[in-house]
Amino acid sequence: MRIDILTLLPRLLDGPFADSILERAQERGLCEIHIHNIRDYSTAKQKQTDDYQFGGGAGMVMTIQPIDDLITQLRSEREYDEIIYLTPDGERLEQRTCNTLSLKKNMILLCGHYKGVDQRVRDHFITREISIGDYVLSGGELAAAVLVDSIVRLIPGVMNDETSALTDSFQDNLLAPPVYTRPAEYKGWKVPDVLLSGHFANIEEWRMNEAIKKTKERRPDILGDE
Ligand code: ADE
């Protein structure tokens, strides 16, 4: 998988991809992440990338020219499955979208700023608009980092324990059950007996019941959604 991220603030993305699972995925050649500074493609005198909005109103709007040139160049080099715009008014990100996107080959992610991008960018280049939740960030970069993390960890071979993505919260419309590790007793706080019993069927039943209980309490909206 190859992901090209288009941003005005490339430094914001230095950290998230340099560590842990995302670093390992790149080292193993399972994904490539390329960060492009939109400003480098501006043909304006001062390399401007934004302008006042037509019709008046507060807030600057990202201009189409540098984004067009950058996307056009990338598309001349390879085909892209999706060109995604991160925006609070996009479809809300859910695990099933992450699963779908983890099967793609090449993707472009466009990070918005200010009041957003000129609508013509959205109309003519963007294939999908995604929000990571009902709150507003100061730019799309952190949202892009969240999206990339949620996708890349699903690529086979990225995680050490191949099965662990399958037991994540949300994968079966249930929140994950509680987990414990050694010691079996700490300051008098005990691990549930069933987990120490070695009885696999009972353990599975306990986990399922706990997952259902937790989901009913915290997220009844996702229970039996499918
Ligand atoms: N940009 C600003 N807020 C955002 C959000 N919630 N999701 C995606 N992109 C954003």
PDB file of C-alpha atoms and ligand atoms in Angstrom:
ATOM      1  CA  MET A   1       0.000   0.000   0.000  1.00  0.00           C
ATOM      2  CA  ARG A   2       1.142   3.515  -0.785  1.00  0.00           C
ATOM      3  CA  ILE A   3      -0.320   6.566   0.956  1.00  0.00           C
ATOM      4  CA  ASP A   4       0.461  10.115  -0.200  1.00  0.00           C
ATOM      5  CA  ILE A   5      -0.483  12.810   2.291  1.00  0.00           C
ATOM      6  CA  LEU A   6      -0.961  16.387   1.064  1.00  0.00           C
ATOM      7  CA  THR A   7      -0.550  18.984   3.804  1.00  0.00           C
ATOM      8  CA  LEU A   8       0.396  22.562   4.619  1.00  0.00           C
ATOM      9  CA  LEU A   9       2.004  21.435   7.884  1.00  0.00           C
ATOM     10  CA  PRO A  10       4.241  18.460   7.080  1.00  0.00           C
ATOM     11  CA  ARG A  11       6.054  18.629  10.411  1.00  0.00           C
ATOM     12  CA  LEU A  12       2.841  17.729  12.214  1.00  0.00           C
ATOM     13  CA  LEU A  13       3.122  14.322  10.558  1.00  0.00           C
ATOM     14  CA  ASP A  14       6.781  13.640  11.366  1.00  0.00           C
ATOM     15  CA  GLY A  15       6.035  11.972  14.675  1.00  0.00           C
ATOM     16  CA  PRO A  16       3.086   9.659  14.091  1.00  0.00           C
ATOM     17  CA  PHE A  17       4.706   7.558  11.363  1.00  0.00           C
ATOM     18  CA  ALA A  18       8.182   7.276  12.842  1.00  0.00           C
ATOM     19  CA  ASP A  19       7.382   4.864  15.664  1.00  0.00           C
ATOM     20  CA  SER A  20       5.934   1.526  16.577  1.00  0.00           C
ATOM     21  CA  ILE A  21       3.544  -0.236  14.220  1.00  0.00           C
ATOM     22  CA  LEU A  22       3.629   2.397  11.498  1.00  0.00           C
ATOM     23  CA  GLU A  23       7.422   2.424  11.472  1.00  0.00           C
ATOM     24  CA  ARG A  24       7.535  -1.365  11.363  1.00  0.00           C
ATOM     25  CA  ALA A  25       5.017  -1.520   8.514  1.00  0.00           C
ATOM     26  CA  GLN A  26       7.216   0.768   6.441  1.00  0.00           C
ATOM     27  CA  GLU A  27      10.417  -1.090   7.327  1.00  0.00           C
ATOM     28  CA  ARG A  28       8.817  -4.372   6.295  1.00  0.00           C
ATOM     29  CA  GLY A  29       7.872  -2.834   2.961  1.00  0.00           C
ATOM     30  CA  LEU A  30       4.159  -3.362   3.682  1.00  0.00           C
ATOM     31  CA  CYS A  31       3.326   0.302   3.243  1.00  0.00           C
ATOM     32  CA  GLU A  32       4.947   3.504   2.027  1.00  0.00           C
ATOM     33  CA  ILE A  33       3.891   6.847   3.426  1.00  0.00           C
ATOM     34  CA  HIS A  34       4.893   9.963   1.475  1.00  0.00           C
ATOM     35  CA  ILE A  35       4.271  13.450   2.812  1.00  0.00           C
ATOM     36  CA  HIS A  36       4.008  16.377   0.392  1.00  0.00           C
ATOM     37  CA  ASN A  37       4.000  20.054   1.244  1.00  0.00           C
ATOM     38  CA  ILE A  38       1.232  21.716  -0.759  1.00  0.00           C
ATOM     39  CA  ARG A  39       3.091  25.043  -0.543  1.00  0.00           C
ATOM     40  CA  ASP A  40       5.908  23.667  -2.724  1.00  0.00           C
ATOM     41  CA  TYR A  41       3.449  23.474  -5.613  1.00  0.00           C
ATOM     42  CA  SER A  42       2.073  26.996  -5.395  1.00  0.00           C
ATOM     43  CA  THR A  43       2.863  29.159  -8.437  1.00  0.00           C
ATOM     44  CA  ALA A  44       1.875  32.347  -6.559  1.00  0.00           C
ATOM     45  CA  LYS A  45       4.561  34.981  -5.851  1.00  0.00           C
ATOM     46  CA  GLN A  46       4.632  34.435  -2.115  1.00  0.00           C
ATOM     47  CA  LYS A  47       3.782  30.759  -2.450  1.00  0.00           C
ATOM     48  CA  GLN A  48       0.330  31.493  -1.050  1.00  0.00           C
ATOM     49  CA  THR A  49      -1.960  28.532  -0.655  1.00  0.00           C
ATOM     50  CA  ASP A  50      -5.096  30.300   0.573  1.00  0.00           C
ATOM     51  CA  ASP A  51      -7.270  33.293  -0.276  1.00  0.00           C
ATOM     52  CA  TYR A  52     -10.380  35.206   0.831  1.00  0.00           C
ATOM     53  CA  GLN A  53     -13.688  33.538   0.129  1.00  0.00           C
ATOM     54  CA  PHE A  54     -15.950  34.832  -2.602  1.00  0.00           C
ATOM     55  CA  GLY A  55     -19.105  36.368  -1.217  1.00  0.00           C
ATOM     56  CA  GLY A  56     -17.351  37.519   1.926  1.00  0.00           C
ATOM     57  CA  GLY A  57     -17.143  35.898   5.324  1.00  0.00           C
ATOM     58  CA  ALA A  58     -14.490  35.129   7.885  1.00  0.00           C
ATOM     59  CA  GLY A  59     -11.752  32.608   7.234  1.00  0.00           C
ATOM     60  CA  MET A  60      -9.402  31.815   4.388  1.00  0.00           C
ATOM     61  CA  VAL A  61      -9.977  29.085   1.834  1.00  0.00           C
ATOM     62  CA  MET A  62      -7.287  26.796   0.387  1.00  0.00           C
ATOM     63  CA  THR A  63      -6.812  27.496  -3.312  1.00  0.00           C
ATOM     64  CA  ILE A  64      -7.193  24.918  -6.056  1.00  0.00           C
ATOM     65  CA  GLN A  65      -3.994  25.471  -8.112  1.00  0.00           C
ATOM     66  CA  PRO A  66      -1.296  23.901  -5.924  1.00  0.00           C
ATOM     67  CA  ILE A  67      -3.570  21.008  -4.972  1.00  0.00           C
ATOM     68  CA  ASP A  68      -4.463  20.378  -8.624  1.00  0.00           C
ATOM     69  CA  ASP A  69      -0.800  20.406  -9.683  1.00  0.00           C
ATOM     70  CA  LEU A  70       0.249  18.067  -6.886  1.00  0.00           C
ATOM     71  CA  ILE A  71      -2.586  15.581  -7.452  1.00  0.00           C
ATOM     72  CA  THR A  72      -2.069  15.707 -11.230  1.00  0.00           C
ATOM     73  CA  GLN A  73       1.607  14.911 -10.812  1.00  0.00           C
ATOM     74  CA  LEU A  74       0.929  11.999  -8.477  1.00  0.00           C
ATOM     75  CA  ARG A  75      -1.746  10.617 -10.789  1.00  0.00           C
ATOM     76  CA  SER A  76       0.648  10.741 -13.735  1.00  0.00           C
ATOM     77  CA  GLU A  77       2.939   8.408 -11.797  1.00  0.00           C
ATOM     78  CA  ARG A  78       0.398   5.789 -10.694  1.00  0.00           C
ATOM     79  CA  GLU A  79      -3.302   5.097 -10.354  1.00  0.00           C
ATOM     80  CA  TYR A  80      -5.042   5.915  -7.116  1.00  0.00           C
ATOM     81  CA  ASP A  81      -7.941   3.947  -5.657  1.00  0.00           C
ATOM     82  CA  GLU A  82      -9.134   6.812  -3.475  1.00  0.00           C
ATOM     83  CA  ILE A  83      -8.452  10.522  -3.013  1.00  0.00           C
ATOM     84  CA  ILE A  84      -9.705  11.245   0.480  1.00  0.00           C
ATOM     85  CA  TYR A  85     -10.373  14.646   2.017  1.00  0.00           C
ATOM     86  CA  LEU A  86     -10.271  14.807   5.818  1.00  0.00           C
ATOM     87  CA  THR A  87     -13.018  17.135   6.947  1.00  0.00           C
ATOM     88  CA  PRO A  88     -15.455  17.379   9.869  1.00  0.00           C
ATOM     89  CA  ASP A  89     -18.381  17.345   7.418  1.00  0.00           C
ATOM     90  CA  GLY A  90     -17.349  14.020   5.849  1.00  0.00           C
ATOM     91  CA  GLU A  91     -18.758  10.537   6.583  1.00  0.00           C
ATOM     92  CA  ARG A  92     -17.849   9.491  10.107  1.00  0.00           C
ATOM     93  CA  LEU A  93     -14.983   6.984  10.247  1.00  0.00           C
ATOM     94  CA  GLU A  94     -15.968   3.509  11.422  1.00  0.00           C
ATOM     95  CA  GLN A  95     -14.113   0.213  11.649  1.00  0.00           C
ATOM     96  CA  ARG A  96     -15.801  -1.136   8.539  1.00  0.00           C
ATOM     97  CA  THR A  97     -14.394   1.774   6.517  1.00  0.00           C
ATOM     98  CA  CYS A  98     -10.916   1.032   7.910  1.00  0.00           C
ATOM     99  CA  ASN A  99     -11.318  -2.617   6.874  1.00  0.00           C
ATOM    100  CA  THR A 100     -12.324  -1.603   3.343  1.00  0.00           C
ATOM    101  CA  LEU A 101      -9.521   0.938   2.955  1.00  0.00           C
ATOM    102  CA  SER A 102      -6.905  -1.533   4.240  1.00  0.00           C
ATOM    103  CA  LEU A 103      -7.431  -3.513   1.002  1.00  0.00           C
ATOM    104  CA  LYS A 104      -6.577  -0.575  -1.291  1.00  0.00           C
ATOM    105  CA  LYS A 105      -3.293  -0.152  -3.119  1.00  0.00           C
ATOM    106  CA  ASN A 106      -2.718   3.587  -3.542  1.00  0.00           C
ATOM    107  CA  MET A 107      -4.439   6.433  -1.731  1.00  0.00           C
ATOM    108  CA  ILE A 108      -4.067  10.190  -1.504  1.00  0.00           C
ATOM    109  CA  LEU A 109      -5.119  11.970   1.708  1.00  0.00           C
ATOM    110  CA  LEU A 110      -5.738  15.708   1.577  1.00  0.00           C
ATOM    111  CA  CYS A 111      -5.560  17.601   4.868  1.00  0.00           C
ATOM    112  CA  GLY A 112      -7.748  20.694   5.072  1.00  0.00           C
ATOM    113  CA  HIS A 113      -7.033  23.939   6.919  1.00  0.00           C
ATOM    114  CA  TYR A 114      -8.647  27.296   7.594  1.00  0.00           C
ATOM    115  CA  LYS A 115     -12.246  27.258   6.318  1.00  0.00           C
ATOM    116  CA  GLY A 116     -11.458  24.296   4.096  1.00  0.00           C
ATOM    117  CA  VAL A 117     -10.654  23.915   0.408  1.00  0.00           C
ATOM    118  CA  ASP A 118     -12.252  25.487  -2.637  1.00  0.00           C
ATOM    119  CA  GLN A 119     -15.354  23.379  -3.360  1.00  0.00           C
ATOM    120  CA  ARG A 120     -14.059  22.634  -6.862  1.00  0.00           C
ATOM    121  CA  VAL A 121     -11.260  20.521  -5.361  1.00  0.00           C
ATOM    122  CA  ARG A 122     -13.908  18.422  -3.637  1.00  0.00           C
ATOM    123  CA  ASP A 123     -16.082  18.233  -6.755  1.00  0.00           C
ATOM    124  CA  HIS A 124     -13.362  17.284  -9.225  1.00  0.00           C
ATOM    125  CA  PHE A 125     -10.655  15.382  -7.364  1.00  0.00           C
ATOM    126  CA  ILE A 126     -11.969  13.942  -4.124  1.00  0.00           C
ATOM    127  CA  THR A 127     -13.523  10.461  -4.175  1.00  0.00           C
ATOM    128  CA  ARG A 128     -14.340  10.193  -0.475  1.00  0.00           C
ATOM    129  CA  GLU A 129     -14.669  12.607   2.469  1.00  0.00           C
ATOM    130  CA  ILE A 130     -13.993  11.333   5.969  1.00  0.00           C
ATOM    131  CA  SER A 131     -14.435  12.805   9.452  1.00  0.00           C
ATOM    132  CA  ILE A 132     -12.829  11.115  12.447  1.00  0.00           C
ATOM    133  CA  GLY A 133     -15.572  12.329  14.787  1.00  0.00           C
ATOM    134  CA  ASP A 134     -18.029  15.065  15.607  1.00  0.00           C
ATOM    135  CA  TYR A 135     -15.564  17.687  16.786  1.00  0.00           C
ATOM    136  CA  VAL A 136     -13.383  20.177  14.941  1.00  0.00           C
ATOM    137  CA  LEU A 137      -9.593  19.927  14.801  1.00  0.00           C
ATOM    138  CA  SER A 138      -7.432  22.808  13.672  1.00  0.00           C
ATOM    139  CA  GLY A 139      -6.460  20.882  10.563  1.00  0.00           C
ATOM    140  CA  GLY A 140      -6.795  17.532   8.868  1.00  0.00           C
ATOM    141  CA  GLU A 141      -3.280  16.308   9.758  1.00  0.00           C
ATOM    142  CA  LEU A 142      -4.118  14.629  13.043  1.00  0.00           C
ATOM    143  CA  ALA A 143      -7.213  13.133  11.430  1.00  0.00           C
ATOM    144  CA  ALA A 144      -5.030  11.784   8.597  1.00  0.00           C
ATOM    145  CA  ALA A 145      -2.653  10.252  11.149  1.00  0.00           C
ATOM    146  CA  VAL A 146      -5.595   8.562  12.892  1.00  0.00           C
ATOM    147  CA  LEU A 147      -6.938   7.265   9.585  1.00  0.00           C
ATOM    148  CA  VAL A 148      -3.534   5.929   8.459  1.00  0.00           C
ATOM    149  CA  ASP A 149      -2.933   4.195  11.792  1.00  0.00           C
ATOM    150  CA  SER A 150      -6.370   2.568  11.764  1.00  0.00           C
ATOM    151  CA  ILE A 151      -5.826   1.265   8.208  1.00  0.00           C
ATOM    152  CA  VAL A 152      -2.178   0.233   8.224  1.00  0.00           C
ATOM    153  CA  ARG A 153      -2.450  -1.932  11.338  1.00  0.00           C
ATOM    154  CA  LEU A 154      -4.959  -4.100   9.443  1.00  0.00           C
ATOM    155  CA  ILE A 155      -2.565  -4.939   6.582  1.00  0.00           C
ATOM    156  CA  PRO A 156      -1.560  -8.604   6.979  1.00  0.00           C
ATOM    157  CA  GLY A 157       1.938  -8.896   8.415  1.00  0.00           C
ATOM    158  CA  VAL A 158       1.943  -5.506  10.116  1.00  0.00           C
ATOM    159  CA  MET A 159       0.912  -6.746  13.523  1.00  0.00           C
ATOM    160  CA  ASN A 160       2.939  -9.464  15.181  1.00  0.00           C
ATOM    161  CA  ASP A 161      -0.060 -11.406  16.427  1.00  0.00           C
ATOM    162  CA  GLU A 162      -2.032 -12.014  13.240  1.00  0.00           C
ATOM    163  CA  THR A 163      -5.259 -12.689  15.081  1.00  0.00           C
ATOM    164  CA  SER A 164      -5.266  -9.680  17.304  1.00  0.00           C
ATOM    165  CA  ALA A 165      -6.905  -7.276  14.838  1.00  0.00           C
ATOM    166  CA  LEU A 166      -9.829  -9.693  14.642  1.00  0.00           C
ATOM    167  CA  THR A 167     -10.469  -9.386  18.368  1.00  0.00           C
ATOM    168  CA  ASP A 168     -10.389  -5.573  18.427  1.00  0.00           C
ATOM    169  CA  SER A 169     -13.353  -3.660  19.705  1.00  0.00           C
ATOM    170  CA  PHE A 170     -15.853  -2.982  16.875  1.00  0.00           C
ATOM    171  CA  GLN A 171     -14.699  -5.856  14.612  1.00  0.00           C
ATOM    172  CA  ASP A 172     -17.834  -7.839  15.466  1.00  0.00           C
ATOM    173  CA  ASN A 173     -19.962  -4.897  16.607  1.00  0.00           C
ATOM    174  CA  LEU A 174     -18.926  -5.596  20.187  1.00  0.00           C
ATOM    175  CA  LEU A 175     -16.534  -3.804  22.477  1.00  0.00           C
ATOM    176  CA  ALA A 176     -13.568  -5.944  23.529  1.00  0.00           C
ATOM    177  CA  PRO A 177     -13.838  -7.788  26.884  1.00  0.00           C
ATOM    178  CA  PRO A 178     -11.473  -7.002  29.800  1.00  0.00           C
ATOM    179  CA  VAL A 179      -7.944  -8.447  29.675  1.00  0.00           C
ATOM    180  CA  TYR A 180      -5.558  -9.339  32.513  1.00  0.00           C
ATOM    181  CA  THR A 181      -1.931 -10.365  32.880  1.00  0.00           C
ATOM    182  CA  ARG A 182       0.342 -11.498  35.732  1.00  0.00           C
ATOM    183  CA  PRO A 183       0.299 -11.330  38.673  1.00  0.00           C
ATOM    184  CA  ALA A 184      -2.926 -13.276  39.276  1.00  0.00           C
ATOM    185  CA  GLU A 185      -3.371 -11.287  42.471  1.00  0.00           C
ATOM    186  CA  TYR A 186      -2.122  -7.754  43.144  1.00  0.00           C
ATOM    187  CA  LYS A 187      -2.806  -5.925  46.412  1.00  0.00           C
ATOM    188  CA  GLY A 188      -5.686  -8.337  46.919  1.00  0.00           C
ATOM    189  CA  TRP A 189      -7.203  -7.529  43.489  1.00  0.00           C
ATOM    190  CA  LYS A 190      -7.834 -10.832  41.768  1.00  0.00           C
ATOM    191  CA  VAL A 191      -8.055 -11.904  38.153  1.00  0.00           C
ATOM    192  CA  PRO A 192     -11.408 -13.688  37.467  1.00  0.00           C
ATOM    193  CA  ASP A 193     -11.035 -17.412  38.298  1.00  0.00           C
ATOM    194  CA  VAL A 194     -12.338 -18.558  34.918  1.00  0.00           C
ATOM    195  CA  LEU A 195      -9.327 -17.034  33.133  1.00  0.00           C
ATOM    196  CA  LEU A 196      -6.988 -19.146  35.270  1.00  0.00           C
ATOM    197  CA  SER A 197      -9.037 -22.316  34.831  1.00  0.00           C
ATOM    198  CA  GLY A 198      -7.497 -23.433  31.545  1.00  0.00           C
ATOM    199  CA  HIS A 199     -11.009 -24.347  30.364  1.00  0.00           C
ATOM    200  CA  PHE A 200     -11.061 -22.846  26.889  1.00  0.00           C
ATOM    201  CA  ALA A 201     -14.801 -23.078  26.237  1.00  0.00           C
ATOM    202  CA  ASN A 202     -15.649 -21.440  29.556  1.00  0.00           C
ATOM    203  CA  ILE A 203     -13.119 -18.695  28.914  1.00  0.00           C
ATOM    204  CA  GLU A 204     -14.608 -17.969  25.488  1.00  0.00           C
ATOM    205  CA  GLU A 205     -18.105 -17.891  26.967  1.00  0.00           C
ATOM    206  CA  TRP A 206     -16.983 -15.517  29.720  1.00  0.00           C
ATOM    207  CA  ARG A 207     -15.325 -13.210  27.185  1.00  0.00           C
ATOM    208  CA  MET A 208     -18.400 -13.130  24.993  1.00  0.00           C
ATOM    209  CA  ASN A 209     -20.674 -12.369  27.954  1.00  0.00           C
ATOM    210  CA  GLU A 210     -18.379  -9.610  29.174  1.00  0.00           C
ATOM    211  CA  ALA A 211     -18.203  -8.118  25.677  1.00  0.00           C
ATOM    212  CA  ILE A 212     -21.999  -8.099  25.391  1.00  0.00           C
ATOM    213  CA  LYS A 213     -22.404  -6.649  28.898  1.00  0.00           C
ATOM    214  CA  LYS A 214     -19.906  -3.871  28.231  1.00  0.00           C
ATOM    215  CA  THR A 215     -21.422  -3.052  24.838  1.00  0.00           C
ATOM    216  CA  LYS A 216     -24.952  -2.890  26.322  1.00  0.00           C
ATOM    217  CA  GLU A 217     -23.739  -0.534  29.037  1.00  0.00           C
ATOM    218  CA  ARG A 218     -21.534   1.744  26.950  1.00  0.00           C
ATOM    219  CA  ARG A 219     -22.551   1.482  23.314  1.00  0.00           C
ATOM    220  CA  PRO A 220     -26.059   0.048  22.916  1.00  0.00           C
ATOM    221  CA  ASP A 221     -26.153   1.873  19.566  1.00  0.00           C
ATOM    222  CA  ILE A 222     -23.680  -0.563  17.936  1.00  0.00           C
ATOM    223  CA  LEU A 223     -25.116  -3.792  19.358  1.00  0.00           C
ATOM    224  CA  GLY A 224     -26.521  -6.122  16.722  1.00  0.00           C
ATOM    225  CA  ASP A 225     -26.013  -3.466  14.107  1.00  0.00           C
ATOM    226  CA  GLU A 226     -25.526  -5.907  11.233  1.00  0.00           C
TER     227      GLU A 226
HETATM  228  N1  ADE B   1     -10.457  18.433  10.158  1.00  0.00           N
HETATM  229  C1  ADE B   1     -10.904  19.166  11.200  1.00  0.00           C
HETATM  230  N2  ADE B   1     -11.660  18.435  12.018  1.00  0.00           N
HETATM  231  C2  ADE B   1     -11.718  17.184  11.488  1.00  0.00           C
HETATM  232  C3  ADE B   1     -12.367  15.971  11.856  1.00  0.00           C
HETATM  233  N3  ADE B   1     -13.120  15.882  12.947  1.00  0.00           N
HETATM  234  N4  ADE B   1     -12.204  14.904  11.064  1.00  0.00           N
HETATM  235  C4  ADE B   1     -11.469  14.983   9.944  1.00  0.00           C
HETATM  236  N5  ADE B   1     -10.841  16.090   9.540  1.00  0.00           N
HETATM  237  C5  ADE B   1     -10.959  17.185  10.301  1.00  0.00           C
END
